[in-house]
C-alpha cells in the first residue's frame, strides 16, 4: 500500500468534490436470504448524473475494478461505490459530527476509495492504506467495507484517524450509517430520521433472515415511509407531498448493492439516477451494461439521462422552493413500473448465473 502514498498525496491536493448525505448498510450473511454478505449505498449528491465504468489495472499488483462515478469524471479519479477483482468492495457516507475539519483541503473520500479499489483485497489492507496516507487525510466519512470472505466493517474516519466497527461484532447483523458517526458527538450530524426509516423498513427482513439486494433497491430506496410521522406518505392519497427526511430525496442519484456471492461472482446491483424513477441492472468486474456507461460525447449514462427526465416530472415545480414538492401520481407511476422491471432483471440474471454453474 505504501507505493500509492506519494501518488495519492498529489491527488488529494488537487481534487475537490463536495460530499453529500447518503443512507447505507452492511449486512452479515447470517441475516441474508441467500447467505451472501451485502453492502448498500443510497447515494445523495449535488451531481444528479452518474455513470458506472470498469477501470483496468495499470500497475502490477493493482486490481481491475468497477465503480460509480460522477458524470464528466473522464479520469475515473473519484469512485463513490465499487468493487474490485479481489472481491473488495467499498462505499461511504459523509459524516458531520466528527473532529472539526481544519485541513486546507477536504472532501477527499472519492479519492481514497479509488486508491482502495486499486490496491486492497482485505479489511487489513484498507486499514494499512488509511494509516499510510499523509495526514490530515481530508475526509470526514463513514467508509463501509466488505471483502470476498464476507468480512465487513464501518470505518468512521476523520483527518487524523478512524474508529472501526466490525460487522461480526454487531448483534443484529446489520451496520447502519447515514450522516453522523457513532464515535462523534451526539448533537450534530444529519440523517437520524433516515436511519430510523431504514431500521423500521429492514427489521422484518432482518428478523426473518430474508434480506436480499432487492430489499434495498426495491423497498428501502423506493419507500416514502417517515419514521417520525409513522406513516408512508406514498399511501396518503394526496396529490403533493413535501420531500423531507425520506430515504429517496430530490438529491438521490443512485442505489447500489454489492453482493458477495458464495459462488465466486460478486455483483454490484445498480439503480442509477433517482431510484424511484429507475430500475436495477447487474454489474460485474467483467461486465457493465452499456446504458450505465458514460457516453463518449456527454460523459453521462444514457439511462441516467432518462431517469433525470422522469425525475423532473416528479418534481415539476421549478420556481421558488418548488423542488421540495413531489407530485405523488407521477411518483407512484414510475415507482411501480420501475420496480416491476427491476424484479424481472433480478430473476433473469439469477437464472443465467444458475445455468452457468450447472
Coordinates of C-alpha atoms in Angstrom, one line a residue:
X1 CA 0.0 0.0 0.0
X2 CA 2.9 2.4 0.6
X3 CA 3.7 2.5 -3.1
X4 CA 0.4 4.5 -3.6
X5 CA 1.1 7.1 -0.9
X6 CA 3.0 9.7 -3.0
X7 CA 0.6 9.4 -6.0
X8 CA -2.4 9.7 -3.7
X9 CA -0.9 12.7 -1.9
X10 CA -0.8 14.6 -5.2
X11 CA -4.4 13.6 -6.0
X12 CA -5.5 14.7 -2.6
X13 CA -4.0 18.2 -3.0
X14 CA -5.5 18.7 -6.5
X15 CA -9.0 17.3 -6.1
X16 CA -12.2 18.9 -4.7
X17 CA -15.6 17.3 -4.8
X18 CA -18.4 18.2 -2.4
X19 CA -19.8 15.4 -0.4
X20 CA -23.5 15.0 0.3
X21 CA -25.7 12.9 2.6
X22 CA -26.4 9.2 1.9
X23 CA -28.0 6.2 3.6
X24 CA -26.2 2.9 3.9
X25 CA -26.0 -0.5 5.5
X26 CA -23.7 -3.5 5.7
X27 CA -25.4 -6.9 6.0
X28 CA -23.9 -10.1 7.5
X29 CA -24.6 -13.3 5.6
X30 CA -26.4 -14.7 8.7
X31 CA -29.4 -12.4 8.1
X32 CA -29.3 -12.6 4.3
X33 CA -31.8 -14.7 2.4
X34 CA -29.3 -16.3 0.2
X35 CA -26.4 -16.4 2.7
X36 CA -24.4 -13.6 0.9
X37 CA -23.0 -10.5 2.7
X38 CA -24.0 -7.2 1.2
X39 CA -23.0 -3.6 1.1
X40 CA -25.7 -0.9 0.3
X41 CA -25.4 2.7 -0.5
X42 CA -28.3 5.0 -1.3
X43 CA -26.4 8.0 -2.7
X44 CA -27.3 11.6 -2.4
X45 CA -25.3 14.3 -4.1
X46 CA -25.3 17.6 -5.9
X47 CA -24.3 15.7 -9.0
X48 CA -27.5 14.1 -10.3
X49 CA -25.8 12.4 -13.2
X50 CA -23.6 9.3 -12.6
X51 CA -22.2 6.5 -14.6
X52 CA -20.6 3.1 -14.0
X53 CA -17.2 2.2 -15.5
X54 CA -14.7 -0.6 -15.5
X55 CA -11.2 0.6 -14.8
X56 CA -8.3 -1.7 -15.7
X57 CA -5.3 -2.1 -13.5
X58 CA -2.3 0.0 -14.7
X59 CA 0.3 -1.1 -12.3
X60 CA 1.5 -4.6 -11.4
X61 CA -0.2 -5.7 -8.2
X62 CA -3.2 -3.5 -8.6
X63 CA -6.7 -4.7 -9.4
X64 CA -9.3 -4.1 -12.1
X65 CA -12.5 -2.6 -10.6
X66 CA -15.9 -1.2 -11.4
X67 CA -17.3 1.8 -9.7
X68 CA -19.9 4.6 -9.7
X69 CA -18.5 8.0 -10.8
X70 CA -19.8 11.5 -11.3
X71 CA -20.7 12.3 -14.9
X72 CA -17.7 14.0 -16.5
X73 CA -15.1 12.3 -14.4
X74 CA -13.2 11.0 -17.5
X75 CA -10.1 10.2 -15.5
X76 CA -12.1 8.0 -13.1
X77 CA -10.4 9.9 -10.2
X78 CA -13.2 9.7 -7.6
X79 CA -15.2 6.4 -7.0
X80 CA -18.3 6.7 -4.9
X81 CA -19.1 3.0 -4.6
X82 CA -17.4 0.0 -6.2
X83 CA -15.8 -3.4 -6.1
X84 CA -12.6 -4.9 -7.5
X85 CA -11.2 -8.1 -8.9
X86 CA -10.3 -9.4 -5.5
X87 CA -13.9 -9.0 -4.2
X88 CA -13.1 -6.0 -2.1
X89 CA -16.0 -3.5 -2.0
X90 CA -16.3 0.0 -0.6
X91 CA -18.7 2.9 -0.2
X92 CA -19.1 5.9 2.0
X93 CA -21.5 8.3 3.7
X94 CA -20.5 11.8 4.6
X95 CA -20.3 12.4 8.4
X96 CA -20.9 15.8 10.0
X97 CA -20.2 15.1 13.7
X98 CA -16.6 14.0 13.7
X99 CA -13.4 16.0 14.6
X100 CA -13.7 19.6 13.1
X101 CA -12.4 19.9 9.6
X102 CA -9.3 22.1 9.8
X103 CA -7.4 20.9 6.8
X104 CA -6.6 23.2 3.8
X105 CA -8.2 20.5 1.6
X106 CA -11.2 18.4 2.2
X107 CA -13.9 16.1 0.6
X108 CA -11.3 13.5 -0.5
X109 CA -13.5 10.5 0.2
X110 CA -13.8 9.6 -3.5
X111 CA -10.1 9.7 -4.0
X112 CA -9.4 7.5 -1.0
X113 CA -12.0 5.0 -2.3
X114 CA -10.3 5.0 -5.7
X115 CA -7.0 4.1 -4.1
X116 CA -8.6 1.4 -2.0
X117 CA -10.3 -0.2 -5.1
X118 CA -6.9 -0.2 -6.9
X119 CA -4.9 -1.8 -4.1
X120 CA -6.9 -3.5 -1.4
X121 CA -8.2 -7.1 -1.1
X122 CA -8.9 -7.3 2.7
X123 CA -10.0 -5.1 5.5
X124 CA -6.5 -5.2 6.8
X125 CA -5.3 -3.8 3.5
X126 CA -7.7 -0.9 3.8
X127 CA -6.6 -0.2 7.4
X128 CA -3.0 -0.2 6.2
X129 CA -3.9 2.2 3.4
X130 CA -5.6 4.7 5.8
X131 CA -2.6 4.5 8.2
X132 CA -0.1 5.1 5.4
X133 CA -1.7 8.1 3.8
X134 CA -0.4 11.6 4.6
X135 CA -2.3 13.5 7.4
X136 CA -4.5 15.4 7.6
X137 CA -6.4 13.0 5.4
X138 CA -9.0 15.4 4.2
X139 CA -12.0 13.2 4.9
X140 CA -15.0 13.2 7.3
X141 CA -16.8 10.0 6.5
X142 CA -18.1 6.6 7.4
X143 CA -16.5 4.1 5.0
X144 CA -18.3 0.8 4.6
X145 CA -16.0 -2.1 3.5
X146 CA -16.7 -5.7 2.6
X147 CA -14.2 -8.3 1.3
X148 CA -14.6 -11.5 -0.6
X149 CA -14.8 -13.6 2.6
X150 CA -17.9 -11.7 3.7
X151 CA -16.0 -9.8 6.5
X152 CA -17.2 -6.3 6.8
X153 CA -16.7 -3.1 8.8
X154 CA -17.6 0.5 9.1
X155 CA -14.6 2.9 9.5
X156 CA -15.6 6.3 11.0
X157 CA -12.8 8.3 9.5
X158 CA -11.5 11.9 10.1
X159 CA -8.4 13.8 9.2
X160 CA -6.2 12.1 11.8
X161 CA -7.5 8.5 12.1
X162 CA -10.5 6.2 12.3
X163 CA -12.7 4.1 14.6
X164 CA -13.6 0.6 13.4
X165 CA -17.0 -1.1 13.9
X166 CA -16.8 -4.7 12.8
X167 CA -19.8 -6.4 11.2
X168 CA -19.0 -9.6 13.1
X169 CA -19.4 -7.8 16.4
X170 CA -22.9 -6.4 15.5
X171 CA -25.5 -8.4 17.4
X172 CA -28.3 -7.7 14.8
X173 CA -26.1 -8.5 11.8
X174 CA -26.6 -5.0 10.2
X175 CA -24.4 -1.9 10.4
X176 CA -26.4 1.2 9.5
X177 CA -24.9 4.6 8.7
X178 CA -26.3 7.9 7.5
X179 CA -24.6 11.3 8.0
X180 CA -23.3 11.1 11.5
X181 CA -20.8 8.8 13.2
X182 CA -21.4 6.8 16.4
X183 CA -17.9 7.8 17.6
X184 CA -18.7 11.5 17.1
X185 CA -20.7 13.9 19.3
X186 CA -24.3 13.2 19.9
X187 CA -25.7 16.7 19.0
X188 CA -24.6 17.5 15.4
X189 CA -24.8 15.4 12.3
X190 CA -27.6 14.5 9.9
X191 CA -29.7 11.5 8.9
X192 CA -31.1 10.5 12.2
X193 CA -34.7 10.2 10.9
X194 CA -33.4 8.4 7.7
X195 CA -31.6 5.9 9.8
X196 CA -34.8 5.2 11.7
X197 CA -36.7 4.9 8.4
X198 CA -34.1 2.3 7.2
X199 CA -34.2 0.3 10.5
X200 CA -38.0 0.2 10.5
X201 CA -38.2 -0.9 6.9
X202 CA -35.5 -3.5 7.1
X203 CA -36.3 -5.0 10.5
X204 CA -38.9 -7.6 9.3
X205 CA -36.5 -8.9 6.8
X206 CA -33.6 -9.0 9.3
X207 CA -35.7 -10.9 11.9
X208 CA -36.7 -13.5 9.3
X209 CA -33.2 -13.7 7.8
X210 CA -34.5 -12.8 4.3
X211 CA -32.6 -9.6 3.4
X212 CA -31.7 -9.6 -0.3
X213 CA -30.4 -6.9 -2.7
X214 CA -34.0 -6.1 -3.8
X215 CA -34.9 -5.4 -0.2
X216 CA -32.7 -2.3 -0.6
X217 CA -33.3 -1.3 -4.2
X218 CA -37.0 -2.1 -4.4
X219 CA -38.1 -1.4 -0.8
X220 CA -35.9 1.0 1.1
X221 CA -34.7 3.1 -1.9
X222 CA -38.3 3.5 -3.1
X223 CA -40.0 4.0 0.2
X224 CA -41.6 7.2 1.4
X225 CA -42.1 6.0 4.9
X226 CA -41.4 8.7 7.5
X227 CA -40.5 7.3 11.0
X228 CA -41.2 10.4 12.9
X229 CA -44.7 10.7 11.4
X230 CA -45.0 6.9 11.4
X231 CA -46.7 6.8 8.0
X232 CA -46.0 6.0 4.4
X233 CA -46.6 9.2 2.5
X234 CA -46.9 7.4 -0.8
X235 CA -50.2 6.0 0.6
X236 CA -51.5 9.3 1.8
X237 CA -53.9 9.8 -1.2
X238 CA -52.6 13.4 -1.7
X239 CA -51.5 14.9 -5.0
X240 CA -48.5 16.6 -3.4
X241 CA -46.1 15.7 -0.6
X242 CA -43.1 17.6 0.8
X243 CA -39.7 16.0 0.1
X244 CA -38.3 15.9 3.7
X245 CA -36.3 13.1 5.5
X246 CA -37.3 10.2 3.3
X247 CA -34.6 7.8 2.2
X248 CA -35.1 8.8 -1.5
X249 CA -34.8 12.6 -2.0
X250 CA -34.5 15.1 -4.8
X251 CA -30.7 14.8 -4.4
X252 CA -30.7 11.0 -4.7
X253 CA -28.7 9.8 -7.6
X254 CA -28.2 6.0 -7.2
X255 CA -28.9 3.0 -5.1
X256 CA -26.2 0.4 -5.2
X257 CA -26.0 -3.1 -3.5
X258 CA -22.8 -5.0 -3.7
X259 CA -23.5 -8.7 -3.1
X260 CA -20.6 -11.1 -2.2
X261 CA -22.0 -14.3 -3.7
X262 CA -20.6 -17.6 -2.4
X263 CA -20.3 -18.9 -6.0
X264 CA -17.4 -16.5 -6.6
X265 CA -19.5 -14.0 -8.5
X266 CA -19.7 -10.6 -6.8
X267 CA -22.5 -8.4 -8.2
X268 CA -23.0 -4.7 -8.0
X269 CA -26.7 -4.3 -8.4
X270 CA -27.1 -0.7 -9.7
X271 CA -30.1 1.6 -9.8
X272 CA -28.8 4.7 -11.4
X273 CA -30.3 8.1 -11.1
X274 CA -33.2 9.0 -8.8
X275 CA -34.2 5.4 -7.6
X276 CA -38.0 5.7 -7.7
X277 CA -37.7 6.6 -11.4
X278 CA -35.1 3.9 -12.3
X279 CA -34.6 0.2 -12.3
X280 CA -31.8 -2.2 -11.4
X281 CA -29.0 -3.5 -13.6
X282 CA -26.4 -6.1 -12.6
X283 CA -22.7 -5.1 -12.9
X284 CA -19.7 -7.4 -12.5
X285 CA -16.0 -6.6 -12.8
X286 CA -16.1 -8.0 -16.3
X287 CA -19.4 -6.7 -17.5
X288 CA -21.0 -3.2 -17.3
X289 CA -24.3 -2.7 -19.1
X290 CA -23.9 -0.1 -21.9
X291 CA -26.7 2.1 -20.7
X292 CA -24.8 2.6 -17.4
X293 CA -21.5 3.5 -19.2
X294 CA -20.5 7.1 -20.0
X295 CA -21.4 8.5 -23.4
X296 CA -18.3 9.4 -25.4
X297 CA -19.6 12.9 -26.0
X298 CA -21.7 13.9 -23.0
X299 CA -19.8 11.8 -20.3
X300 CA -23.1 10.8 -18.9
X301 CA -25.0 7.5 -18.7
X302 CA -27.9 7.3 -21.2
X303 CA -30.1 5.6 -18.6
X304 CA -29.3 8.2 -16.0
X305 CA -30.3 11.0 -18.5
X306 CA -33.7 9.3 -19.0
X307 CA -34.1 8.9 -15.2
X308 CA -33.4 12.6 -14.7
X309 CA -36.0 13.4 -17.2
X310 CA -38.5 11.3 -15.3
X311 CA -37.5 12.9 -12.0
X312 CA -38.3 16.3 -13.5
X313 CA -41.9 15.1 -13.9
X314 CA -42.0 14.0 -10.3
X315 CA -40.6 17.4 -9.2
X316 CA -42.3 19.6 -11.9
X317 CA -42.3 23.0 -10.0
X318 CA -39.1 24.8 -10.8
X319 CA -39.6 28.3 -9.3
X320 CA -39.0 29.2 -5.7
X321 CA -38.9 26.2 -3.3
X322 CA -40.8 24.1 -5.8
X323 CA -38.1 21.4 -6.0
X324 CA -39.2 20.3 -2.5
X325 CA -42.6 19.2 -3.7
X326 CA -43.3 15.7 -5.1
X327 CA -46.2 15.1 -7.5
X328 CA -47.5 11.8 -6.0
X329 CA -49.4 10.4 -9.0
X330 CA -46.2 10.7 -11.2
X331 CA -44.0 9.3 -8.5
X332 CA -46.3 6.3 -8.0
X333 CA -46.4 5.7 -11.7
X334 CA -42.7 5.5 -12.1
X335 CA -42.0 3.8 -8.8
X336 CA -44.4 0.9 -9.5
X337 CA -43.4 0.4 -13.2
X338 CA -39.7 0.6 -12.5
X339 CA -40.0 -1.8 -9.6
X340 CA -41.6 -4.4 -11.9
X341 CA -38.7 -4.0 -14.4
X342 CA -36.2 -4.4 -11.6
X343 CA -37.8 -7.6 -10.3
X344 CA -37.6 -9.1 -13.8
X345 CA -33.9 -8.1 -14.1
X346 CA -33.1 -9.8 -10.8
X347 CA -34.9 -13.0 -11.9
X348 CA -33.2 -13.1 -15.4
X349 CA -29.7 -12.5 -14.1
X350 CA -30.0 -15.2 -11.4
X351 CA -31.4 -17.6 -13.9
X352 CA -28.3 -17.0 -16.1
X353 CA -25.9 -17.4 -13.2
X354 CA -27.6 -20.6 -12.1
X355 CA -27.4 -22.0 -15.7
X356 CA -23.7 -21.2 -15.9
X357 CA -23.0 -23.0 -12.6
X358 CA -24.7 -26.2 -13.7

